[in-house]
PDB file of C-alpha atoms in Angstrom:
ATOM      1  CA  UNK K   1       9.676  18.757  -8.170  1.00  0.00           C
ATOM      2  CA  UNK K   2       8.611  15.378  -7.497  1.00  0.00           C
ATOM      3  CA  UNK K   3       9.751  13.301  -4.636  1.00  0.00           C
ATOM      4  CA  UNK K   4       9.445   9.944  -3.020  1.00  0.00           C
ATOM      5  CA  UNK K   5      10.797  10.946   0.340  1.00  0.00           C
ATOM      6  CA  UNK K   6       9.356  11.580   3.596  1.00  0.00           C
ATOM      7  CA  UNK K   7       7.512  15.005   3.896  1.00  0.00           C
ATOM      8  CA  UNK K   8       9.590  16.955   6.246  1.00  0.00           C
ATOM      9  CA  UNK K   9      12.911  15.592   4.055  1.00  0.00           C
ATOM     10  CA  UNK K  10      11.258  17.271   0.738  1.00  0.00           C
ATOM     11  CA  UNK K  11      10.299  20.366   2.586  1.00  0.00           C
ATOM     12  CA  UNK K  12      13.886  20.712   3.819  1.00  0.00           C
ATOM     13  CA  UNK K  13      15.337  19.771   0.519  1.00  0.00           C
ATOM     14  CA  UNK K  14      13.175  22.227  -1.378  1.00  0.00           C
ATOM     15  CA  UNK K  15      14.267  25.076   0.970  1.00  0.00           C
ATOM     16  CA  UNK K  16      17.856  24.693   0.393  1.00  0.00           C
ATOM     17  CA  UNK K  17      17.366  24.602  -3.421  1.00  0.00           C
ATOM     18  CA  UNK K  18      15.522  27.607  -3.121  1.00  0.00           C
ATOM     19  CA  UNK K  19      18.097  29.212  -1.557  1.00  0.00           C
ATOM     20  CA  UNK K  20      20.385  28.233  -3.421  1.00  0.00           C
ATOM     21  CA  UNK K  21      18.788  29.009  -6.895  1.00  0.00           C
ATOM     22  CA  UNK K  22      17.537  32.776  -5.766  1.00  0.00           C
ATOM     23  CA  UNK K  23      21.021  33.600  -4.638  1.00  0.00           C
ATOM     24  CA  UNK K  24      21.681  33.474  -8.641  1.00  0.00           C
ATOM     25  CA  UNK K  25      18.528  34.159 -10.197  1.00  0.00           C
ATOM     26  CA  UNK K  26      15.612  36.287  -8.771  1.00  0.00           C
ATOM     27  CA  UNK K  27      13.286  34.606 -11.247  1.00  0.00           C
ATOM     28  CA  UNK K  28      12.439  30.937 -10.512  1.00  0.00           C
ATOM     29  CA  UNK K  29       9.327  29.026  -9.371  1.00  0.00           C
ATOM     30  CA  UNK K  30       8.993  25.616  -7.954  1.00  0.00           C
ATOM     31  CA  UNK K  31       6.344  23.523  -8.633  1.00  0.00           C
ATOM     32  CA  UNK K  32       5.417  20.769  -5.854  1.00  0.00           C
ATOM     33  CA  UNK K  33       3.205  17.843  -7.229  1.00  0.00           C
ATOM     34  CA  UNK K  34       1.980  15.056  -4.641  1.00  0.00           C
ATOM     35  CA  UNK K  35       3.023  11.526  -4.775  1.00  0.00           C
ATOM     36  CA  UNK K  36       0.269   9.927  -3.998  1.00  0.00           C
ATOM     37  CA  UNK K  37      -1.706   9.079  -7.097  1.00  0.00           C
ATOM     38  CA  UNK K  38      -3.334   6.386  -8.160  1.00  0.00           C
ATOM     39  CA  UNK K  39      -1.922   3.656  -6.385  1.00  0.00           C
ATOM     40  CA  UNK K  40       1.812   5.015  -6.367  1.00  0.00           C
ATOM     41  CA  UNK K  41       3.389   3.896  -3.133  1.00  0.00           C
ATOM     42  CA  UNK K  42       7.259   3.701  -1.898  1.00  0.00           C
ATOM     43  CA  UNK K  43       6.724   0.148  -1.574  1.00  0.00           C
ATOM     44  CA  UNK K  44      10.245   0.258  -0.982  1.00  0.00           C
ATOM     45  CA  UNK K  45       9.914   1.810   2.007  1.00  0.00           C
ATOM     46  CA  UNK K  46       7.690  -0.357   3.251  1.00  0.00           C
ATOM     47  CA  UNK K  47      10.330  -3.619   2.574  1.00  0.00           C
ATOM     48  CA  UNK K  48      12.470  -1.555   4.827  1.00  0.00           C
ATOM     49  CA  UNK K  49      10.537  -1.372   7.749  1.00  0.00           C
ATOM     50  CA  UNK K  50       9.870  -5.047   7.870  1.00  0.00           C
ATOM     51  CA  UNK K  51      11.988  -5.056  11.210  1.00  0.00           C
ATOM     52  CA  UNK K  52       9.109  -2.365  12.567  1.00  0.00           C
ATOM     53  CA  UNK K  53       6.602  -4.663  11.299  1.00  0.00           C
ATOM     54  CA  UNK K  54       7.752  -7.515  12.883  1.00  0.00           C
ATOM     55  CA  UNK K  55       8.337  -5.521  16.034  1.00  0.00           C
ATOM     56  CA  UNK K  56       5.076  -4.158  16.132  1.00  0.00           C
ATOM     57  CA  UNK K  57       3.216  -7.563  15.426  1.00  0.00           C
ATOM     58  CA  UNK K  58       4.885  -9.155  18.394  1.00  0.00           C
ATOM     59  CA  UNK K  59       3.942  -6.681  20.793  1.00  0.00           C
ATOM     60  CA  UNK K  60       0.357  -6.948  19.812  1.00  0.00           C
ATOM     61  CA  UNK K  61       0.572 -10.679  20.051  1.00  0.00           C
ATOM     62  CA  UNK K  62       2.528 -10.326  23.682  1.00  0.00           C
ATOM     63  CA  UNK K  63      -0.226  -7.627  24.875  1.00  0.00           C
ATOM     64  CA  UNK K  64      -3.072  -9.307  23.944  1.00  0.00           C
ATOM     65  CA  UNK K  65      -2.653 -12.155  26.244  1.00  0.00           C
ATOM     66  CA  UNK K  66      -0.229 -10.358  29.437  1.00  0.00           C
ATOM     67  CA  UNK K  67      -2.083 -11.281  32.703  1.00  0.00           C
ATOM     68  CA  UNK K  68      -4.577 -13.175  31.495  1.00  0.00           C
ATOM     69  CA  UNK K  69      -5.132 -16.354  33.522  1.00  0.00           C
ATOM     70  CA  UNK K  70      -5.709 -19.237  30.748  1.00  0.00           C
ATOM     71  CA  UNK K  71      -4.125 -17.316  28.069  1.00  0.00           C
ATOM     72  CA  UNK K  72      -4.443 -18.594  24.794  1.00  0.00           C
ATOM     73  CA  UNK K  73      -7.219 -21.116  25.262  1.00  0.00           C
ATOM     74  CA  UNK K  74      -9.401 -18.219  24.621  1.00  0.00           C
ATOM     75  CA  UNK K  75      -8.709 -18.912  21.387  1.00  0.00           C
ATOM     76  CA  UNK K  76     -10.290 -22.298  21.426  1.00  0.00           C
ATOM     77  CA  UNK K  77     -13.131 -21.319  23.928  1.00  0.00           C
ATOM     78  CA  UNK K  78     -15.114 -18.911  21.507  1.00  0.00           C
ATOM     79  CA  UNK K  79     -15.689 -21.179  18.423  1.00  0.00           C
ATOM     80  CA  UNK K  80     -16.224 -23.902  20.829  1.00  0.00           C
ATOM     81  CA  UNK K  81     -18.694 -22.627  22.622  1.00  0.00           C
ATOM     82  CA  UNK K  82     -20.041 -20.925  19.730  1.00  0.00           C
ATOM     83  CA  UNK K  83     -20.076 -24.306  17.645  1.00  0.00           C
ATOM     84  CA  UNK K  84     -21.580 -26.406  20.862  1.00  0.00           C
ATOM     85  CA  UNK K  85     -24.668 -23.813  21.249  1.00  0.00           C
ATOM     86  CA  UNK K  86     -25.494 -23.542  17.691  1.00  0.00           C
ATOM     87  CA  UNK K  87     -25.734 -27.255  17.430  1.00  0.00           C
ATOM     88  CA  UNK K  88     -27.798 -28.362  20.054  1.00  0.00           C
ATOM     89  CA  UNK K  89     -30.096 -25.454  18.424  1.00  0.00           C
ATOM     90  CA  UNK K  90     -29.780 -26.663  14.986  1.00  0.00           C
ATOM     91  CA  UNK K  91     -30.050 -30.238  15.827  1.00  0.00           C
ATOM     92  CA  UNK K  92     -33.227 -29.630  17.310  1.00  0.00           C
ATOM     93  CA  UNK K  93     -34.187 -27.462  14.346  1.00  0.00           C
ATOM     94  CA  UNK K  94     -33.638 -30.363  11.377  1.00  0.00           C
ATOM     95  CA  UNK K  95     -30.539 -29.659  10.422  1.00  0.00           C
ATOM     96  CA  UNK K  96     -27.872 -32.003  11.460  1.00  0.00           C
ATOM     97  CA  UNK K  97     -25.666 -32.365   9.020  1.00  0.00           C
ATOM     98  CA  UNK K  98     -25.895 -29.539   6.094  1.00  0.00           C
ATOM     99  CA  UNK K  99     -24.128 -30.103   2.786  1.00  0.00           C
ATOM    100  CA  UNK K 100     -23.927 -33.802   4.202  1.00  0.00           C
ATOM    101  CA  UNK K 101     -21.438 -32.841   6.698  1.00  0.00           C
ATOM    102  CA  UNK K 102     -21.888 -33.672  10.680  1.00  0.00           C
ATOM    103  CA  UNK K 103     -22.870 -30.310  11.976  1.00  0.00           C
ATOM    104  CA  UNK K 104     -19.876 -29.641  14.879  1.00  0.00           C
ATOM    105  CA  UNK K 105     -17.172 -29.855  11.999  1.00  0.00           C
ATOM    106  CA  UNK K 106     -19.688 -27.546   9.750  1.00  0.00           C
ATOM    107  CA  UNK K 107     -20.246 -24.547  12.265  1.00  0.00           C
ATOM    108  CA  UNK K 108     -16.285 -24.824  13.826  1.00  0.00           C
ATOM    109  CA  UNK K 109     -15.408 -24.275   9.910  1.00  0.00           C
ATOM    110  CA  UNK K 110     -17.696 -21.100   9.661  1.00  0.00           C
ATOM    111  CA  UNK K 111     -16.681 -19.488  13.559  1.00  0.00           C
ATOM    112  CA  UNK K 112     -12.377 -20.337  13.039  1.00  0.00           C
ATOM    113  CA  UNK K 113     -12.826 -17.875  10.041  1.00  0.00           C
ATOM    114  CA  UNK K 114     -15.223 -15.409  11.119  1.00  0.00           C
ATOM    115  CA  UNK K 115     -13.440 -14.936  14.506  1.00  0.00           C
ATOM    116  CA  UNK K 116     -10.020 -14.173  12.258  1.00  0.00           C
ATOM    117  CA  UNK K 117     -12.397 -11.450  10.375  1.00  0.00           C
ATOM    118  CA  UNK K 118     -13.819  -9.985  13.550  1.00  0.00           C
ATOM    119  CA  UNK K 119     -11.105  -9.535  15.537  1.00  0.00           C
ATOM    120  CA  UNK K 120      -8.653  -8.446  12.696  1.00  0.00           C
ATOM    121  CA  UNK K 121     -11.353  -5.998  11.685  1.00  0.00           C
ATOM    122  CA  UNK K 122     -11.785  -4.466  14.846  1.00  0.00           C
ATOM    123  CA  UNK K 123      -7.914  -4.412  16.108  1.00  0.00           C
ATOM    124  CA  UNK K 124      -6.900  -3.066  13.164  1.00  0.00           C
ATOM    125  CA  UNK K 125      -9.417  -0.067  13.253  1.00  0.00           C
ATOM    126  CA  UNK K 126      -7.686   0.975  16.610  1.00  0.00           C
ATOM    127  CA  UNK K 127      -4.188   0.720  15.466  1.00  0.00           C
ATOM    128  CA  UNK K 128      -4.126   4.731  14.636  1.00  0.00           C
ATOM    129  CA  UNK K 129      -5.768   5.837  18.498  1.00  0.00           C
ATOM    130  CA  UNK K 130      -4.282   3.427  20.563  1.00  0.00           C
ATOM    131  CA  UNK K 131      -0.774   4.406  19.139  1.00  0.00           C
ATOM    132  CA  UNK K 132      -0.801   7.934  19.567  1.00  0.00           C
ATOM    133  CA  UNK K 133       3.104   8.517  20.354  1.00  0.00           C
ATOM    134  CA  UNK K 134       3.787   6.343  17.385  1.00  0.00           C
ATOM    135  CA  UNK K 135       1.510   8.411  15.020  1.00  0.00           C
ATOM    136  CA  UNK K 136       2.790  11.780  15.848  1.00  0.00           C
ATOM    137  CA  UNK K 137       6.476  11.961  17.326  1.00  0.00           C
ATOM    138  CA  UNK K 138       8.022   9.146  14.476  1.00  0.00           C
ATOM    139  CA  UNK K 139       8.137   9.132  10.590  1.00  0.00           C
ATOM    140  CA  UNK K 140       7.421   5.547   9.345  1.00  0.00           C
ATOM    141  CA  UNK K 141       5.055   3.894   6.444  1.00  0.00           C
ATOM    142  CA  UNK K 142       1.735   4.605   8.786  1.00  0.00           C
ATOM    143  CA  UNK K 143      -0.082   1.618   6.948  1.00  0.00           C
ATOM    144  CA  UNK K 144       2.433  -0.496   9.091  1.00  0.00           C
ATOM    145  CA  UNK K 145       0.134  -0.230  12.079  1.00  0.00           C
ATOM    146  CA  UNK K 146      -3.262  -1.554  10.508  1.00  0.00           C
ATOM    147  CA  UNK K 147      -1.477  -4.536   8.926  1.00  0.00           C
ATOM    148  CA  UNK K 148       0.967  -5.719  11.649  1.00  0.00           C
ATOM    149  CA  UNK K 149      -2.753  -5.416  13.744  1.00  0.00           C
ATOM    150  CA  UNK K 150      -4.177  -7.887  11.338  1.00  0.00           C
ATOM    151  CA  UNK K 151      -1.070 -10.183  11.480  1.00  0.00           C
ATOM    152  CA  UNK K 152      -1.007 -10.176  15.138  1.00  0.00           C
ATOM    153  CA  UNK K 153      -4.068 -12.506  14.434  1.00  0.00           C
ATOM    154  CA  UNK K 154      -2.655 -15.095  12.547  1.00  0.00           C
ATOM    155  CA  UNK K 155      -1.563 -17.283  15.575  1.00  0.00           C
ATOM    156  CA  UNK K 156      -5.435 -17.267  16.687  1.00  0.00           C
ATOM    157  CA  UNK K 157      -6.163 -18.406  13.359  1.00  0.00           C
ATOM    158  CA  UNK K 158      -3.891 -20.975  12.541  1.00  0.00           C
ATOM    159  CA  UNK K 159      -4.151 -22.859  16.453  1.00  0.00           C
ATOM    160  CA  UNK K 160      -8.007 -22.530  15.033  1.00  0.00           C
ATOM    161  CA  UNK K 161      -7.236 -24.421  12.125  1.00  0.00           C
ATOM    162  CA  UNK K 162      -5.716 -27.330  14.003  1.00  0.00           C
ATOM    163  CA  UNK K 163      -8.315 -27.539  16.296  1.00  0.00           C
ATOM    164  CA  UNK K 164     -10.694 -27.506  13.265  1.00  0.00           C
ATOM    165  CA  UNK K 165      -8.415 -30.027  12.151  1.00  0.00           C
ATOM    166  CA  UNK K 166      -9.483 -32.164  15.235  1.00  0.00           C
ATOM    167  CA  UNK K 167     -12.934 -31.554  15.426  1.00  0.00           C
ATOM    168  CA  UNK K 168     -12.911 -33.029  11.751  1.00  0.00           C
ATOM    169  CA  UNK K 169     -10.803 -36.318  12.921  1.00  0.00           C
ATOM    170  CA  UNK K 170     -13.130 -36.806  15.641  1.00  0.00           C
ATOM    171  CA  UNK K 171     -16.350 -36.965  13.528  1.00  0.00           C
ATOM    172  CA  UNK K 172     -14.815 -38.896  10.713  1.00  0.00           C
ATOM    173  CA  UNK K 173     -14.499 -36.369   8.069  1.00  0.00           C
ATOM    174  CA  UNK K 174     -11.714 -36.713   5.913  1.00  0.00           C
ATOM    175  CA  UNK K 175     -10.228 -33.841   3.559  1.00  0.00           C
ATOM    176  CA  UNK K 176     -10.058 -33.958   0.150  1.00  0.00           C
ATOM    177  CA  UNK K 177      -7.492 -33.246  -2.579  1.00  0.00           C
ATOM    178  CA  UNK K 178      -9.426 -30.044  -2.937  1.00  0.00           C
ATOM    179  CA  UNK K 179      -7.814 -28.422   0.693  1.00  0.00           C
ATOM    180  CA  UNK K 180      -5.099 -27.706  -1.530  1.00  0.00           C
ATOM    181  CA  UNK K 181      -7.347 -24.448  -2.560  1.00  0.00           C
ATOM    182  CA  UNK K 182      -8.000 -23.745   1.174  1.00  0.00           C
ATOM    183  CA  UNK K 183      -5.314 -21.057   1.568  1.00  0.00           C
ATOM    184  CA  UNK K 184      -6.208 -18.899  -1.549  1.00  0.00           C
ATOM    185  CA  UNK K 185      -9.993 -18.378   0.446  1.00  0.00           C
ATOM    186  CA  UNK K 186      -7.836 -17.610   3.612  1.00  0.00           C
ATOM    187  CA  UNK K 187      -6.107 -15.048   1.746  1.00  0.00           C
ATOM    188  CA  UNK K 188      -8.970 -14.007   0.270  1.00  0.00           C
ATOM    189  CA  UNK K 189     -10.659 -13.561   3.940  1.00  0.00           C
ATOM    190  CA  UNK K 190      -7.433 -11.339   4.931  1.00  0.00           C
ATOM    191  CA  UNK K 191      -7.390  -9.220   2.210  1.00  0.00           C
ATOM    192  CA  UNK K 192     -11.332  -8.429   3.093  1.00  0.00           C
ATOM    193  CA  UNK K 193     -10.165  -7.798   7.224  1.00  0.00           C
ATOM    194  CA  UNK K 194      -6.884  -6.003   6.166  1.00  0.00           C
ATOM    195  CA  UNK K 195      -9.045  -3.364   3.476  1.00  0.00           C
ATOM    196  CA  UNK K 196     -11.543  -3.202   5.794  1.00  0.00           C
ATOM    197  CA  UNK K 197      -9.178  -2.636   8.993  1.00  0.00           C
ATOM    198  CA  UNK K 198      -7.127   0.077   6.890  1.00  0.00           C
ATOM    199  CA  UNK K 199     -10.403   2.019   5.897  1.00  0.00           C
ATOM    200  CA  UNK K 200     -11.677   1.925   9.299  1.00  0.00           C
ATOM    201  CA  UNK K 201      -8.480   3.074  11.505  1.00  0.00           C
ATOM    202  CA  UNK K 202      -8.049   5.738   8.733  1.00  0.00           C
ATOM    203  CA  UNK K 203     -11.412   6.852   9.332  1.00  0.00           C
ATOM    204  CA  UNK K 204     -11.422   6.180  12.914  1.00  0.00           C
ATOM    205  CA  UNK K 205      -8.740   9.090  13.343  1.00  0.00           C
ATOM    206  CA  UNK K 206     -11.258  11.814  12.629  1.00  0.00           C
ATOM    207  CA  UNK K 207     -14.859  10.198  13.543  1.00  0.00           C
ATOM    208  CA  UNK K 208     -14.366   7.854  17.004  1.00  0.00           C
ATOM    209  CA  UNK K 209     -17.914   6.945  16.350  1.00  0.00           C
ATOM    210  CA  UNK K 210     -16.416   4.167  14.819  1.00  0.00           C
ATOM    211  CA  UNK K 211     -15.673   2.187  18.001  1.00  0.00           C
ATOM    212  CA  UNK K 212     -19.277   2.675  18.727  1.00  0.00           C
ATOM    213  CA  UNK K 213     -20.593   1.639  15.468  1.00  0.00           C
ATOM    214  CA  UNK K 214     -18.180  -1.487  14.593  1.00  0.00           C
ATOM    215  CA  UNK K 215     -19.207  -4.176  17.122  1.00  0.00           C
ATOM    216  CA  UNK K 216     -23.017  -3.844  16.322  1.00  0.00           C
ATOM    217  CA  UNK K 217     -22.573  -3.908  12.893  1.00  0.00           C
ATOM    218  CA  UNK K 218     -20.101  -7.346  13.053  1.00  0.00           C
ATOM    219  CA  UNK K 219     -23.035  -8.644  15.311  1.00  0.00           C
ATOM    220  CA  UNK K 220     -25.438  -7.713  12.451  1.00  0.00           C
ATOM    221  CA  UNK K 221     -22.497  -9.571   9.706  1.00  0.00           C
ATOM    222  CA  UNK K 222     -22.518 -12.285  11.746  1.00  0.00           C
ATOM    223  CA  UNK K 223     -26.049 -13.571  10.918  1.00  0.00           C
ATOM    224  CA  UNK K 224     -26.436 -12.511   7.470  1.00  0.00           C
ATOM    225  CA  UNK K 225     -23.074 -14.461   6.464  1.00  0.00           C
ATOM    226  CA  UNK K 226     -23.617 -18.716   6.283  1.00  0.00           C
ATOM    227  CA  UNK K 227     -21.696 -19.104   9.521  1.00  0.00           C
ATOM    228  CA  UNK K 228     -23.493 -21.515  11.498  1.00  0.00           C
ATOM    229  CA  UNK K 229     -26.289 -22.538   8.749  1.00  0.00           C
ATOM    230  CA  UNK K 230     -26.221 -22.937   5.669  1.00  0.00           C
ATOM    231  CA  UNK K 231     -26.761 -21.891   2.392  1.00  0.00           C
ATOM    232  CA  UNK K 232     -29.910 -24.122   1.435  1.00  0.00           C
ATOM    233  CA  UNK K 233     -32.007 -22.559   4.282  1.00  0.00           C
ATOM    234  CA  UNK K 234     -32.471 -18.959   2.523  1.00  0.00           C
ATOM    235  CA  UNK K 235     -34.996 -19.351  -0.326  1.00  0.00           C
ATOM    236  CA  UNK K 236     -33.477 -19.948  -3.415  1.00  0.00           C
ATOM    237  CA  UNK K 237     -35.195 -17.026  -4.869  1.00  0.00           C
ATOM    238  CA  UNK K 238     -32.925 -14.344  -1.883  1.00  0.00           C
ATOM    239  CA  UNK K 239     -29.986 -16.769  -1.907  1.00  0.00           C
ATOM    240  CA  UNK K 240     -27.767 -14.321  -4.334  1.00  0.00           C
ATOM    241  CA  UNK K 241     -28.593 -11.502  -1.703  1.00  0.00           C
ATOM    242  CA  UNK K 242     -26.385 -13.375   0.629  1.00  0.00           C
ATOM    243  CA  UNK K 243     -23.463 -14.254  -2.346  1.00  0.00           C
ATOM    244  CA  UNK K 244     -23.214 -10.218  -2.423  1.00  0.00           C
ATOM    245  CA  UNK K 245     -21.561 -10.558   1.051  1.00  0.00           C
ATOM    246  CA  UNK K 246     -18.036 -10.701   0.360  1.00  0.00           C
ATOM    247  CA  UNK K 247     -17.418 -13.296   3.661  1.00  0.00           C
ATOM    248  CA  UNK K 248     -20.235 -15.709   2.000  1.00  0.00           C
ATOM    249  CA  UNK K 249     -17.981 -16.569  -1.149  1.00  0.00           C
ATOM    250  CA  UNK K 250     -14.384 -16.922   1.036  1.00  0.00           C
ATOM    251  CA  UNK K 251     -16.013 -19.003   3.815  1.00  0.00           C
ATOM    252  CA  UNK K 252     -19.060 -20.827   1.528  1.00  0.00           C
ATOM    253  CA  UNK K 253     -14.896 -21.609  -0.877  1.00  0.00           C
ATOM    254  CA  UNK K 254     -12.718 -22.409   2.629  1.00  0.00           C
ATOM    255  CA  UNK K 255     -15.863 -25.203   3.202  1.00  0.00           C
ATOM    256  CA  UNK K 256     -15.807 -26.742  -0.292  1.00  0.00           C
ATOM    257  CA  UNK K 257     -12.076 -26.794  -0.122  1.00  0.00           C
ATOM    258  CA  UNK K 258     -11.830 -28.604   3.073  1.00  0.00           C
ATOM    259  CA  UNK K 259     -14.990 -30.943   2.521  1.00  0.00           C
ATOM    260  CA  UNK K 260     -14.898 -31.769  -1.053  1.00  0.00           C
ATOM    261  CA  UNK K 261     -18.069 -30.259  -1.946  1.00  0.00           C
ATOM    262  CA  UNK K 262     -19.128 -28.049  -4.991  1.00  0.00           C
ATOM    263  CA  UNK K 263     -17.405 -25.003  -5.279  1.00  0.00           C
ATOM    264  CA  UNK K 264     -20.076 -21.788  -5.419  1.00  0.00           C
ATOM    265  CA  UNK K 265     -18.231 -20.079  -8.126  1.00  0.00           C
ATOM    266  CA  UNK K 266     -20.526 -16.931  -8.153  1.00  0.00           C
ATOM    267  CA  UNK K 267     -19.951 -16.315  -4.702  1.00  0.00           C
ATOM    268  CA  UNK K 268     -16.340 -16.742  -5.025  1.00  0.00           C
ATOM    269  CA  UNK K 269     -16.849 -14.243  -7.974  1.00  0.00           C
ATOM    270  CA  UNK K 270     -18.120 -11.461  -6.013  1.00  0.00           C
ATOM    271  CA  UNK K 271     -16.216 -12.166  -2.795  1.00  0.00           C
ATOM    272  CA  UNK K 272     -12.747 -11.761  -5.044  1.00  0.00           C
ATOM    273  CA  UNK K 273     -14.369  -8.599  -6.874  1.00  0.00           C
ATOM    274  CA  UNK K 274     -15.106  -6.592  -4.297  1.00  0.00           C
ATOM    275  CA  UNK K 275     -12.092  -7.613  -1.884  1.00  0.00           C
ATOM    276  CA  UNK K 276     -10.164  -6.255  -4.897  1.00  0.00           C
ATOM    277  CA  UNK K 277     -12.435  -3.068  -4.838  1.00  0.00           C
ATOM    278  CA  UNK K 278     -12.156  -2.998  -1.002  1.00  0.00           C
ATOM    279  CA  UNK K 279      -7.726  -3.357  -1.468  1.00  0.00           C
ATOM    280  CA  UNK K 280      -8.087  -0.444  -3.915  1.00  0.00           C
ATOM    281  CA  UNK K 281     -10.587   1.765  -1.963  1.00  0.00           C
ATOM    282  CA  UNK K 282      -8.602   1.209   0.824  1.00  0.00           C
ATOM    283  CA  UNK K 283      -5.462   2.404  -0.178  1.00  0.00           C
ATOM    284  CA  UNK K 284      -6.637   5.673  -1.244  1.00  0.00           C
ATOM    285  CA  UNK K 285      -8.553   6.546   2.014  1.00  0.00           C
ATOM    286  CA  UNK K 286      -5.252   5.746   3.534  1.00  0.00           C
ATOM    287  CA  UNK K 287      -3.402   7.877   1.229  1.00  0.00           C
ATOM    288  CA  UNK K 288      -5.745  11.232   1.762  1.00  0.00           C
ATOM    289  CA  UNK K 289      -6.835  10.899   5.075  1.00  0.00           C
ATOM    290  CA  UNK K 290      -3.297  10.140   6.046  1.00  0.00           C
ATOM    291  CA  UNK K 291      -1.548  13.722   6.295  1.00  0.00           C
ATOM    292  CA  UNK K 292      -4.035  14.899   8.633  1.00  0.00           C
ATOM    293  CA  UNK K 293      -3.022  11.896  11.506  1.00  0.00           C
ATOM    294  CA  UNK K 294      -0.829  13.945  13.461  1.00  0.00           C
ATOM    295  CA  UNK K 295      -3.302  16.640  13.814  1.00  0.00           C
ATOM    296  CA  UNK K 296      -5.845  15.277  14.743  1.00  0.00           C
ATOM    297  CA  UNK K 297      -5.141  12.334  16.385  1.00  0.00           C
TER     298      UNK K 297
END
């Protein structure tokens, strides 16, 4: 028998039938097969708990800024400050203007995106722990939690944008017909945060080392992904070492969008691959790891 309903419904439906059936016939067997192959999902489901996911999205966005004194302008203080240190450094350094573009507008580009990665990486690798009551008392589509942790950033990101959006009116740089492309490498940075996220708050459930482990290794991303310099400053002969970093392609595409420059299509290559990989990879963690939540969390 092979279902697409909740556990606990199947369970109680198969009980029933079983009664039912050896009332009349004292040989019979049942045969229980799990839904959860490759990449079979009630996707259904999911569509309706939208409501849950918009519910759940809002709170994060309302939490993450209660009783905080400037509120949202820590949104615009950490590539900011981030973008003014890094370019009194790399002014000093030679490098004023990489890729022919004034250095402010260059770094502000590279620290609006990772910021969205970073903090979408790590809230969504909570989203199991810190909703305990949620996880174990409740059935919903669990995978709700990781993404509505991810969307919860995309206010961050998109005041980031404007402000990036200043930044480049103040220095002169104009946008090209190119932007138009800007939003697939956006996607293609949330699909990276979201797979990651939903890999990490599965595994997160049974190993809490993982709150230990995450912020030094995004401190250790940060400064092997082109972020604040540029591509041209790793010899050419280690440059494709960096393009295997899946951030290198979506943020080294976001720039050449927004600046008109030469699109790296090898990096965007391998950052699409493997965000693909990641999306897959991800899904089926989720899927075995995910019976065990309410037991262990």
């Amino acid at each position: 028998m092979t279902t697409n309903y909740p556990k606990k419904i199947q369970r109680k439906a198969i009980e029933n039938k079983a009664e039912e059936i050896s009332a009349d016939d004292e040989n019979f067997s049942i045969i229980i097969e799990s839904n959860r192959v490759w990449l079979n999902y009630n996707w259904r489901e999911l569509w309706e708990h939208r409501e849950l996911f918009y519910f759940l999205t809002l709170r994060d966005i309302k939490i993450r800024y209660k009783q905080t004194l400037m509120g949202i302008v820590w949104v615009l203080l950490q590539p900011t400050i981030s973008t003014l240190v890094f370019s009194i450094l790399f002014m000093n350094i030679g490098q004023s203007k990489p890729q022919e573009i004034p250095y402010p507008a260059f770094a502000f580009s590279g620290f609006t995106i990772w910021i969205f990665f970073a903090t979408a990486v790590s809230s969504a690798s909570a989203s199991f722990i810190g909703n305990p009551n949620l996880v174990t008392k409740i059935y919903f589509p669990r995978i709700i939690l990781p993404l509505s942790a991810v969307a919860a950033n995309f206010p961050d990101l998109i005041l980031g944008l404007v402000s990036l959006g200043i930044v480049m009116f103040i220095y002169g740089v104009e946008p090209g017909w190119t932007i138009v492309y800007a939003p697939l490498f956006l996607l293609l940075s949330v699909v990276i945060a979201t797979s990651l996220g939903i890999i990490l708050s599965s595994v997160n459930v049974r190993y809490r080392d993982i709150k230990y482990i995450l912020p030094f290794a995004l401190q250790l991303w940060l400064f092997v992904t082109p972020i604040f310099y540029s591509l041209d400053m790793i010899p050419e002969e280690a440059r494709w070492y960096w393009k295997l970093n899946p951030m290198t392609g979506a943020l080294s595409g976001f720039r050449s969008a927004i600046f008109e420059s030469p699109f790296d299509w090898f990096a965007i290559g391998v950052s699409t691959a493997i965000a693909l990989i990641l999306s897959i990879f991800a899904l089926q963690v989720f899927y075995r790891m995910e019976d065990g939540f309410a037991d262990v969390i």
